mmCIF file of C-alpha atoms in Angstrom:
data_model
loop_
_atom_site.group_PDB
_atom_site.id
_atom_site.type_symbol
_atom_site.label_atom_id
_atom_site.label_comp_id
_atom_site.label_asym_id
_atom_site.label_seq_id
_atom_site.Cartn_x
_atom_site.Cartn_y
_atom_site.Cartn_z
ATOM 1 C CA MET Y 1 -0.009 0.004 0.006
ATOM 2 C CA ALA Y 2 1.446 3.368 -1.009
ATOM 3 C CA ASP Y 3 2.042 6.135 1.517
ATOM 4 C CA GLN Y 4 -0.850 8.547 0.959
ATOM 5 C CA ASP Y 5 1.356 11.584 1.608
ATOM 6 C CA ALA Y 6 4.272 10.505 -0.583
ATOM 7 C CA THR Y 7 4.803 12.120 -3.975
ATOM 8 C CA GLU Y 8 7.493 11.726 -6.567
ATOM 9 C CA VAL Y 9 8.856 14.093 -9.227
ATOM 10 C CA VAL Y 10 8.894 12.407 -12.613
ATOM 11 C CA PRO Y 11 10.563 13.835 -15.774
ATOM 12 C CA LEU Y 12 8.302 14.316 -18.778
ATOM 13 C CA GLU Y 13 10.367 12.697 -21.529
ATOM 14 C CA PRO Y 14 10.515 9.156 -20.073
ATOM 15 C CA LEU Y 15 6.758 9.357 -19.495
ATOM 16 C CA ARG Y 16 6.160 10.378 -23.118
ATOM 17 C CA GLU Y 17 8.245 7.481 -24.362
ATOM 18 C CA PHE Y 18 6.590 5.003 -22.016
ATOM 19 C CA GLY Y 19 3.024 6.120 -22.699
ATOM 20 C CA THR Y 20 3.528 6.144 -26.458
ATOM 21 C CA SER Y 21 5.073 2.681 -26.348
ATOM 22 C CA VAL Y 22 2.150 1.358 -24.268
ATOM 23 C CA TYR Y 23 -0.409 2.601 -26.779
ATOM 24 C CA GLU Y 24 1.608 1.341 -29.728
ATOM 25 C CA ALA Y 25 1.806 -2.089 -28.077
ATOM 26 C CA CYS Y 26 -2.000 -1.986 -27.880
ATOM 27 C CA GLY Y 27 -2.268 -1.379 -31.637
ATOM 28 C CA VAL Y 28 -2.646 2.386 -31.668
ATOM 29 C CA PRO Y 29 -0.792 4.024 -34.602
ATOM 30 C CA SER Y 30 2.317 6.007 -33.553
ATOM 31 C CA GLU Y 31 0.934 9.446 -34.400
ATOM 32 C CA ASP Y 32 -2.312 8.799 -32.563
ATOM 33 C CA ALA Y 33 -0.424 7.271 -29.619
ATOM 34 C CA ALA Y 34 1.793 10.351 -29.262
ATOM 35 C CA PHE Y 35 -1.220 12.693 -29.627
ATOM 36 C CA THR Y 36 -3.156 10.874 -26.916
ATOM 37 C CA VAL Y 37 -0.165 10.867 -24.579
ATOM 38 C CA GLU Y 38 0.193 14.645 -24.920
ATOM 39 C CA ILE Y 39 -3.454 15.150 -23.974
ATOM 40 C CA GLN Y 40 -3.038 12.971 -20.882
ATOM 41 C CA LEU Y 41 0.239 14.587 -19.904
ATOM 42 C CA THR Y 42 -1.440 18.008 -20.195
ATOM 43 C CA ALA Y 43 -3.881 16.905 -17.499
ATOM 44 C CA ASP Y 44 -0.966 15.888 -15.280
ATOM 45 C CA LEU Y 45 0.861 19.133 -15.964
ATOM 46 C CA ARG Y 46 -2.283 21.053 -14.969
ATOM 47 C CA GLY Y 47 -2.376 19.142 -11.706
ATOM 48 C CA VAL Y 48 -5.474 17.168 -12.718
ATOM 49 C CA ASP Y 49 -3.622 13.930 -12.260
ATOM 50 C CA THR Y 50 -6.831 11.919 -11.754
ATOM 51 C CA HIS Y 51 -7.313 12.300 -15.547
ATOM 52 C CA GLY Y 52 -3.755 11.824 -16.780
ATOM 53 C CA PHE Y 53 -1.380 8.891 -16.605
ATOM 54 C CA GLN Y 54 -3.253 7.520 -13.593
ATOM 55 C CA ARG Y 55 -5.616 6.148 -16.232
ATOM 56 C CA LEU Y 56 -2.971 4.795 -18.616
ATOM 57 C CA GLY Y 57 -3.361 1.217 -17.435
ATOM 58 C CA TRP Y 58 -7.140 1.550 -17.560
ATOM 59 C CA TYR Y 59 -7.015 2.632 -21.222
ATOM 60 C CA ALA Y 60 -4.498 -0.082 -22.053
ATOM 61 C CA GLY Y 61 -6.748 -2.674 -20.492
ATOM 62 C CA HIS Y 62 -9.744 -1.566 -22.538
ATOM 63 C CA LEU Y 63 -7.670 -1.623 -25.732
ATOM 64 C CA GLN Y 64 -6.291 -5.089 -25.042
ATOM 65 C CA ALA Y 65 -9.741 -6.410 -24.217
ATOM 66 C CA GLY Y 66 -11.200 -5.019 -27.464
ATOM 67 C CA ARG Y 67 -13.488 -2.568 -25.711
ATOM 68 C CA TYR Y 68 -11.658 0.389 -27.360
ATOM 69 C CA ASN Y 69 -10.899 0.473 -31.063
ATOM 70 C CA PRO Y 70 -7.181 1.329 -31.557
ATOM 71 C CA THR Y 71 -7.709 2.349 -35.209
ATOM 72 C CA PRO Y 72 -11.108 4.069 -35.387
ATOM 73 C CA SER Y 73 -12.391 5.431 -38.634
ATOM 74 C CA LEU Y 74 -14.305 8.642 -37.953
ATOM 75 C CA GLU Y 75 -17.376 8.931 -40.139
ATOM 76 C CA VAL Y 76 -19.465 12.104 -40.688
ATOM 77 C CA LEU Y 77 -23.047 10.907 -40.583
ATOM 78 C CA LYS Y 78 -24.767 14.249 -41.113
ATOM 79 C CA GLU Y 79 -23.438 17.715 -41.885
ATOM 80 C CA THR Y 80 -24.583 21.285 -42.464
ATOM 81 C CA PRO Y 81 -22.447 24.463 -42.789
ATOM 82 C CA VAL Y 82 -22.646 24.941 -38.992
ATOM 83 C CA SER Y 83 -22.941 21.397 -37.627
ATOM 84 C CA HIS Y 84 -21.831 17.822 -37.975
ATOM 85 C CA VAL Y 85 -22.622 14.442 -36.434
ATOM 86 C CA VAL Y 86 -19.608 12.146 -36.196
ATOM 87 C CA ASP Y 87 -19.435 8.419 -35.444
ATOM 88 C CA GLY Y 88 -16.307 7.795 -33.330
ATOM 89 C CA ASP Y 89 -16.147 4.063 -34.115
ATOM 90 C CA GLY Y 90 -15.382 3.188 -30.484
ATOM 91 C CA GLY Y 91 -11.972 4.872 -30.451
ATOM 92 C CA ILE Y 92 -10.082 6.424 -27.549
ATOM 93 C CA GLY Y 93 -12.323 9.310 -26.517
ATOM 94 C CA GLN Y 94 -9.556 11.852 -25.912
ATOM 95 C CA LEU Y 95 -8.259 11.304 -29.432
ATOM 96 C CA ILE Y 96 -11.507 11.254 -31.420
ATOM 97 C CA VAL Y 97 -13.081 14.138 -29.477
ATOM 98 C CA ALA Y 98 -9.991 16.269 -30.060
ATOM 99 C CA ARG Y 99 -10.139 15.499 -33.806
ATOM 100 C CA THR Y 100 -13.867 16.303 -33.860
ATOM 101 C CA MET Y 101 -13.228 19.535 -31.957
ATOM 102 C CA GLU Y 102 -10.582 20.539 -34.524
ATOM 103 C CA ARG Y 103 -13.183 20.060 -37.230
ATOM 104 C CA THR Y 104 -15.777 22.019 -35.243
ATOM 105 C CA ILE Y 105 -13.348 24.912 -34.790
ATOM 106 C CA ALA Y 106 -12.620 24.932 -38.531
ATOM 107 C CA LYS Y 107 -16.346 25.316 -39.167
ATOM 108 C CA ALA Y 108 -16.608 28.120 -36.616
ATOM 109 C CA LYS Y 109 -13.806 30.006 -38.381
ATOM 110 C CA GLN Y 110 -15.981 29.980 -41.509
ATOM 111 C CA THR Y 111 -19.437 30.563 -40.035
ATOM 112 C CA GLY Y 112 -18.820 32.158 -36.626
ATOM 113 C CA LEU Y 113 -20.580 29.404 -34.747
ATOM 114 C CA ALA Y 114 -20.447 25.615 -35.010
ATOM 115 C CA LEU Y 115 -21.829 22.597 -33.241
ATOM 116 C CA GLY Y 116 -20.424 19.107 -33.280
ATOM 117 C CA THR Y 117 -21.861 15.923 -31.862
ATOM 118 C CA LEU Y 118 -20.130 12.598 -31.501
ATOM 119 C CA ARG Y 119 -21.523 9.155 -30.869
ATOM 120 C CA ASN Y 120 -19.941 5.756 -30.236
ATOM 121 C CA SER Y 121 -17.108 7.407 -28.357
ATOM 122 C CA ASN Y 122 -15.320 6.899 -25.049
ATOM 123 C CA ASP Y 123 -13.806 8.752 -22.085
ATOM 124 C CA TRP Y 124 -12.279 12.142 -22.848
ATOM 125 C CA GLY Y 125 -10.948 15.319 -21.245
ATOM 126 C CA LEU Y 126 -10.691 19.052 -21.485
ATOM 127 C CA ALA Y 127 -11.428 20.842 -24.774
ATOM 128 C CA GLU Y 128 -10.853 24.518 -25.524
ATOM 129 C CA GLY Y 129 -11.187 27.009 -28.402
ATOM 130 C CA PHE Y 130 -12.847 30.387 -29.067
ATOM 131 C CA VAL Y 131 -15.729 30.504 -26.592
ATOM 132 C CA SER Y 132 -16.549 26.853 -26.183
ATOM 133 C CA PHE Y 133 -18.786 24.476 -24.331
ATOM 134 C CA CYS Y 134 -18.403 20.692 -24.341
ATOM 135 C CA THR Y 135 -20.149 17.918 -22.530
ATOM 136 C CA THR Y 136 -20.223 14.138 -22.584
ATOM 137 C CA THR Y 137 -22.346 11.259 -21.481
ATOM 138 C CA SER Y 138 -20.740 8.658 -19.249
ATOM 139 C CA VAL Y 139 -21.412 5.217 -17.833
ATOM 140 C CA PRO Y 140 -24.310 5.381 -15.313
ATOM 141 C CA ASN Y 141 -23.168 6.126 -11.792
ATOM 142 C CA ILE Y 142 -25.507 8.953 -10.704
ATOM 143 C CA ALA Y 143 -28.820 8.348 -8.974
ATOM 144 C CA PRO Y 144 -31.667 10.810 -9.745
ATOM 145 C CA PHE Y 145 -32.636 12.990 -6.777
ATOM 146 C CA GLY Y 146 -34.551 10.963 -4.225
ATOM 147 C CA SER Y 147 -33.608 7.556 -5.621
ATOM 148 C CA ARG Y 148 -30.913 4.888 -5.247
ATOM 149 C CA THR Y 149 -30.949 3.691 -8.882
ATOM 150 C CA ARG Y 150 -28.044 4.673 -11.136
ATOM 151 C CA ILE Y 151 -29.644 6.175 -14.238
ATOM 152 C CA SER Y 152 -27.177 8.770 -15.508
ATOM 153 C CA GLY Y 153 -23.450 9.350 -15.686
ATOM 154 C CA ASN Y 154 -21.521 12.122 -14.032
ATOM 155 C CA ASN Y 155 -21.529 13.762 -17.479
ATOM 156 C CA PRO Y 156 -18.528 16.141 -17.331
ATOM 157 C CA MET Y 157 -18.656 19.534 -18.989
ATOM 158 C CA ALA Y 158 -16.091 22.196 -19.884
ATOM 159 C CA PHE Y 159 -16.391 25.885 -20.704
ATOM 160 C CA ALA Y 160 -13.570 28.014 -22.084
ATOM 161 C CA ALA Y 161 -13.302 31.708 -23.037
ATOM 162 C CA PRO Y 162 -10.333 33.672 -24.399
ATOM 163 C CA ARG Y 163 -8.685 36.485 -22.487
ATOM 164 C CA GLY Y 164 -6.850 39.509 -23.792
ATOM 165 C CA SER Y 165 -3.879 39.336 -21.439
ATOM 166 C CA GLY Y 166 -3.594 35.767 -20.313
ATOM 167 C CA PRO Y 167 -4.492 32.141 -20.936
ATOM 168 C CA PRO Y 168 -8.178 31.232 -21.447
ATOM 169 C CA VAL Y 169 -10.560 31.039 -18.542
ATOM 170 C CA VAL Y 170 -11.456 27.363 -18.239
ATOM 171 C CA LEU Y 171 -14.083 25.594 -16.144
ATOM 172 C CA ASP Y 172 -13.776 21.811 -16.420
ATOM 173 C CA MET Y 173 -16.010 19.824 -14.088
ATOM 174 C CA ALA Y 174 -18.096 16.721 -13.596
ATOM 175 C CA LEU Y 175 -21.371 16.387 -11.753
ATOM 176 C CA THR Y 176 -20.010 14.162 -9.022
ATOM 177 C CA PRO Y 177 -19.211 15.950 -5.749
ATOM 178 C CA VAL Y 178 -15.489 15.522 -6.607
ATOM 179 C CA ALA Y 179 -13.735 13.654 -9.408
ATOM 180 C CA LEU Y 180 -14.288 9.911 -8.986
ATOM 181 C CA GLY Y 181 -10.568 9.498 -9.625
ATOM 182 C CA LYS Y 182 -9.955 11.046 -6.194
ATOM 183 C CA VAL Y 183 -12.176 8.447 -4.583
ATOM 184 C CA MET Y 184 -10.447 5.679 -6.471
ATOM 185 C CA ARG Y 185 -7.057 6.970 -5.312
ATOM 186 C CA ALA Y 186 -8.229 7.047 -1.713
ATOM 187 C CA ARG Y 187 -9.314 3.413 -2.111
ATOM 188 C CA ALA Y 188 -5.937 2.479 -3.593
ATOM 189 C CA GLU Y 189 -4.126 4.229 -0.739
ATOM 190 C CA GLY Y 190 -6.317 2.725 1.973
ATOM 191 C CA ARG Y 191 -7.656 5.992 3.398
ATOM 192 C CA GLU Y 192 -11.070 7.485 4.060
ATOM 193 C CA ILE Y 193 -12.647 10.333 2.094
ATOM 194 C CA PRO Y 194 -14.054 13.501 3.718
ATOM 195 C CA GLU Y 195 -17.725 13.293 4.618
ATOM 196 C CA GLU Y 196 -18.270 16.743 3.120
ATOM 197 C CA TRP Y 197 -17.623 15.263 -0.339
ATOM 198 C CA GLY Y 198 -21.255 14.201 -0.121
ATOM 199 C CA PHE Y 199 -21.144 10.500 -1.054
ATOM 200 C CA LEU Y 200 -23.865 8.206 0.340
ATOM 201 C CA ASP Y 201 -24.151 4.499 1.016
ATOM 202 C CA ILE Y 202 -26.907 2.439 -0.597
ATOM 203 C CA GLU Y 203 -29.311 3.453 2.234
ATOM 204 C CA GLY Y 204 -28.722 7.151 1.570
ATOM 205 C CA LEU Y 205 -26.493 7.748 4.617
ATOM 206 C CA PRO Y 206 -23.214 9.714 4.425
ATOM 207 C CA THR Y 207 -20.083 7.596 4.077
ATOM 208 C CA THR Y 208 -16.319 8.143 4.325
ATOM 209 C CA ASP Y 209 -15.388 4.697 2.997
ATOM 210 C CA PRO Y 210 -14.263 4.980 -0.649
ATOM 211 C CA GLU Y 211 -15.419 1.469 -1.574
ATOM 212 C CA THR Y 212 -18.854 2.132 -0.145
ATOM 213 C CA ALA Y 213 -18.952 5.520 -1.881
ATOM 214 C CA LEU Y 214 -18.192 3.995 -5.260
ATOM 215 C CA SER Y 215 -20.814 1.277 -4.892
ATOM 216 C CA GLY Y 216 -23.408 3.409 -3.110
ATOM 217 C CA ILE Y 217 -25.464 6.407 -4.101
ATOM 218 C CA ILE Y 218 -23.551 9.156 -5.906
ATOM 219 C CA PRO Y 219 -25.728 12.285 -5.912
ATOM 220 C CA ALA Y 220 -24.973 14.795 -8.652
ATOM 221 C CA LEU Y 221 -23.299 17.904 -7.142
ATOM 222 C CA GLY Y 222 -23.447 16.206 -3.719
ATOM 223 C CA ALA Y 223 -26.284 15.403 -1.359
ATOM 224 C CA VAL Y 224 -27.265 19.040 -0.623
ATOM 225 C CA ALA Y 225 -27.570 20.160 -4.280
ATOM 226 C CA ALA Y 226 -28.618 16.825 -5.786
ATOM 227 C CA TYR Y 227 -31.944 18.138 -7.012
ATOM 228 C CA LYS Y 228 -30.090 20.633 -9.205
ATOM 229 C CA GLY Y 229 -27.427 18.164 -10.277
ATOM 230 C CA SER Y 230 -30.019 15.607 -11.248
ATOM 231 C CA GLY Y 231 -31.572 18.055 -13.701
ATOM 232 C CA LEU Y 232 -28.210 19.061 -15.121
ATOM 233 C CA SER Y 233 -27.289 15.428 -15.633
ATOM 234 C CA MET Y 234 -30.468 14.831 -17.602
ATOM 235 C CA PHE Y 235 -29.839 17.748 -19.923
ATOM 236 C CA MET Y 236 -26.232 16.753 -20.546
ATOM 237 C CA ASN Y 237 -27.625 13.374 -21.581
ATOM 238 C CA LEU Y 238 -30.050 15.163 -23.856
ATOM 239 C CA LEU Y 239 -27.344 17.220 -25.587
ATOM 240 C CA ALA Y 240 -24.585 14.593 -25.813
ATOM 241 C CA GLY Y 241 -26.643 11.434 -26.073
ATOM 242 C CA ALA Y 242 -30.134 11.958 -27.499
ATOM 243 C CA LEU Y 243 -29.339 14.901 -29.827
ATOM 244 C CA PRO Y 244 -26.684 13.065 -31.913
ATOM 245 C CA GLY Y 245 -28.934 9.993 -32.078
ATOM 246 C CA GLY Y 246 -26.723 8.010 -29.767
ATOM 247 C CA TYR Y 247 -27.087 6.288 -26.395
ATOM 248 C CA HIS Y 248 -28.218 8.063 -23.247
ATOM 249 C CA SER Y 249 -28.828 7.436 -19.545
ATOM 250 C CA LYS Y 250 -28.840 3.730 -18.603
ATOM 251 C CA ASP Y 251 -27.871 2.625 -22.133
ATOM 252 C CA VAL Y 252 -24.490 4.378 -22.125
ATOM 253 C CA ASN Y 253 -21.537 2.047 -21.877
ATOM 254 C CA ILE Y 254 -17.909 1.781 -22.981
ATOM 255 C CA GLY Y 255 -17.784 2.586 -26.678
ATOM 256 C CA LYS Y 256 -21.300 4.039 -26.534
ATOM 257 C CA ARG Y 257 -20.643 7.483 -25.133
ATOM 258 C CA GLY Y 258 -21.599 10.710 -26.863
ATOM 259 C CA GLN Y 259 -20.336 14.288 -26.899
ATOM 260 C CA PHE Y 260 -21.718 17.712 -27.686
ATOM 261 C CA LEU Y 261 -19.363 20.517 -28.753
ATOM 262 C CA LEU Y 262 -20.225 24.199 -29.224
ATOM 263 C CA VAL Y 263 -17.718 26.742 -30.553
ATOM 264 C CA ILE Y 264 -18.503 30.446 -30.859
ATOM 265 C CA ASP Y 265 -16.384 33.152 -32.517
ATOM 266 C CA PRO Y 266 -16.976 36.336 -30.473
ATOM 267 C CA GLU Y 267 -16.775 38.357 -33.705
ATOM 268 C CA ILE Y 268 -20.303 37.361 -34.677
ATOM 269 C CA PHE Y 269 -21.572 39.436 -31.720
ATOM 270 C CA GLY Y 270 -19.118 42.324 -31.782
ATOM 271 C CA ASP Y 271 -15.415 43.059 -31.479
ATOM 272 C CA ALA Y 272 -13.492 40.024 -30.306
ATOM 273 C CA GLY Y 273 -10.801 42.186 -28.705
ATOM 274 C CA GLU Y 274 -13.357 44.057 -26.683
ATOM 275 C CA PHE Y 275 -14.880 40.782 -25.541
ATOM 276 C CA ALA Y 276 -11.493 39.509 -24.411
ATOM 277 C CA GLU Y 277 -10.966 42.715 -22.434
ATOM 278 C CA LYS Y 278 -14.284 42.131 -20.680
ATOM 279 C CA VAL Y 279 -13.168 38.622 -19.755
ATOM 280 C CA ASP Y 280 -9.980 40.180 -18.359
ATOM 281 C CA SER Y 281 -12.164 42.582 -16.357
ATOM 282 C CA MET Y 282 -14.192 39.709 -14.929
ATOM 283 C CA VAL Y 283 -11.005 37.913 -13.872
ATOM 284 C CA GLU Y 284 -9.620 41.114 -12.311
ATOM 285 C CA GLN Y 285 -12.821 41.613 -10.297
ATOM 286 C CA ILE Y 286 -12.673 38.047 -9.033
ATOM 287 C CA LYS Y 287 -8.983 38.429 -8.111
ATOM 288 C CA SER Y 288 -9.724 41.683 -6.251
ATOM 289 C CA ALA Y 289 -12.437 40.116 -4.064
ATOM 290 C CA ASP Y 290 -11.738 40.324 -0.331
ATOM 291 C CA PRO Y 291 -10.682 36.778 0.750
ATOM 292 C CA LEU Y 292 -12.121 35.053 3.791
ATOM 293 C CA PRO Y 293 -9.818 34.879 6.835
ATOM 294 C CA ASP Y 294 -8.674 31.335 6.092
ATOM 295 C CA VAL Y 295 -8.233 31.887 2.326
ATOM 296 C CA GLY Y 296 -4.920 33.190 1.058
ATOM 297 C CA GLU Y 297 -5.915 33.986 -2.512
ATOM 298 C CA VAL Y 298 -9.109 34.056 -4.592
ATOM 299 C CA PHE Y 299 -8.806 32.186 -7.905
ATOM 300 C CA ALA Y 300 -10.615 32.471 -11.188
ATOM 301 C CA PRO Y 301 -11.798 29.240 -12.848
ATOM 302 C CA GLY Y 302 -8.879 27.268 -14.198
ATOM 303 C CA GLU Y 303 -6.241 29.552 -12.652
ATOM 304 C CA ILE Y 304 -4.864 27.012 -10.209
ATOM 305 C CA GLU Y 305 -4.449 24.456 -12.997
ATOM 306 C CA GLN Y 306 -2.843 26.993 -15.338
ATOM 307 C CA ARG Y 307 -0.370 27.983 -12.658
ATOM 308 C CA ALA Y 308 0.546 24.351 -12.069
ATOM 309 C CA TYR Y 309 0.958 23.852 -15.833
ATOM 310 C CA GLU Y 310 3.335 26.799 -16.197
ATOM 311 C CA GLU Y 311 5.441 25.715 -13.219
ATOM 312 C CA ARG Y 312 5.663 22.087 -14.275
ATOM 313 C CA ILE Y 313 6.292 22.695 -17.967
ATOM 314 C CA ALA Y 314 9.127 25.078 -17.013
ATOM 315 C CA ALA Y 315 10.609 22.428 -14.730
ATOM 316 C CA GLY Y 316 10.114 19.654 -17.259
ATOM 317 C CA HIS Y 317 8.440 17.306 -14.844
ATOM 318 C CA VAL Y 318 5.151 16.262 -13.223
ATOM 319 C CA VAL Y 319 4.471 15.354 -9.594
ATOM 320 C CA TYR Y 320 2.704 12.039 -8.970
ATOM 321 C CA PRO Y 321 1.352 10.434 -5.824
ATOM 322 C CA ALA Y 322 3.433 7.381 -5.002
ATOM 323 C CA SER Y 323 0.399 5.194 -5.737
ATOM 324 C CA THR Y 324 0.239 6.433 -9.370
ATOM 325 C CA LEU Y 325 3.910 5.759 -10.004
ATOM 326 C CA GLN Y 326 3.564 2.329 -8.398
ATOM 327 C CA GLU Y 327 0.688 1.535 -10.818
ATOM 328 C CA LEU Y 328 2.789 2.710 -13.782
ATOM 329 C CA ARG Y 329 5.688 0.476 -12.704
ATOM 330 C CA GLU Y 330 3.303 -2.447 -12.437
ATOM 331 C CA LEU Y 331 2.021 -1.692 -15.935
ATOM 332 C CA SER Y 332 5.605 -1.531 -17.164
ATOM 333 C CA SER Y 333 6.273 -4.982 -15.712
ATOM 334 C CA GLN Y 334 3.034 -6.462 -17.066
ATOM 335 C CA MET Y 335 3.640 -5.192 -20.615
ATOM 336 C CA GLY Y 336 7.408 -5.619 -20.700
ATOM 337 C CA ILE Y 337 7.914 -1.944 -21.586
ATOM 338 C CA PRO Y 338 10.674 -0.135 -19.662
ATOM 339 C CA LEU Y 339 9.804 2.943 -17.605
ATOM 340 C CA GLU Y 340 13.054 4.817 -17.085
ATOM 341 C CA VAL Y 341 12.209 6.920 -14.023
#
């Protein structure tokens, strides 16, 4: 069992080589393997290490078991000047969503606004560009308000908006009280989770046991705000599942996820530079807010992650919990691929 407080500094380049080799060994073409690794390393660089290489073994397992398609052929099923419906052919979600987002952005450059939907996809991460909104369906783990039956997924969503004098403002969140990866890590490290995270056992009582939390009732946005989260979860299913003609709610499974992408060029409403200045003004007002006595600094959405990214990319390394590095070493041993860290 790994020490829950232990962390290790890991250089980027050996991780790139290892991750790319793992995907290649699972049948993913070299270019796609390298592209996917960069997306996952970006999560680690931003400090969102529950969505980076912590999941490498998970993805490799799905590829080896045939649940993910290593060589998907993206097919446009329906298209207009401002929209497209894409079939992801069961590929790695982070890869096929990024490719679909690139295509959606290209449309937005021509028309000012574009929408993309994707079906038969998998797990994915943060997407940015212009003013953007993205959401995804996910495997059912959320119980509707007042119930104990898992009907919907935690259906993550991301918003991004450009600034005039800094990196984009980014809000990237799921509907679970906290990322489930944090609960999984607590389970792997043999420690309890805070009761204020809002997870419930199957009888609807608060729990601090991660195993019970993962198998119990997961209320969207936590127990207190579950009535709001339940409604949000339904509408994310509507946009990313029902709208593209894909699977939704209880029918979502691996290879059967869907995504909804919206990209807006601020120029269709006015001057893009003026808009970016207004975003700067919003950030400045947030930063100037008087902090509470036990709060050192007030942060805008995505600022903590961006700061971590800048620090880590400059240093050329990421910082992993000991449990994550232990899992990577086990994966290295299982697959016979060296991890030189």
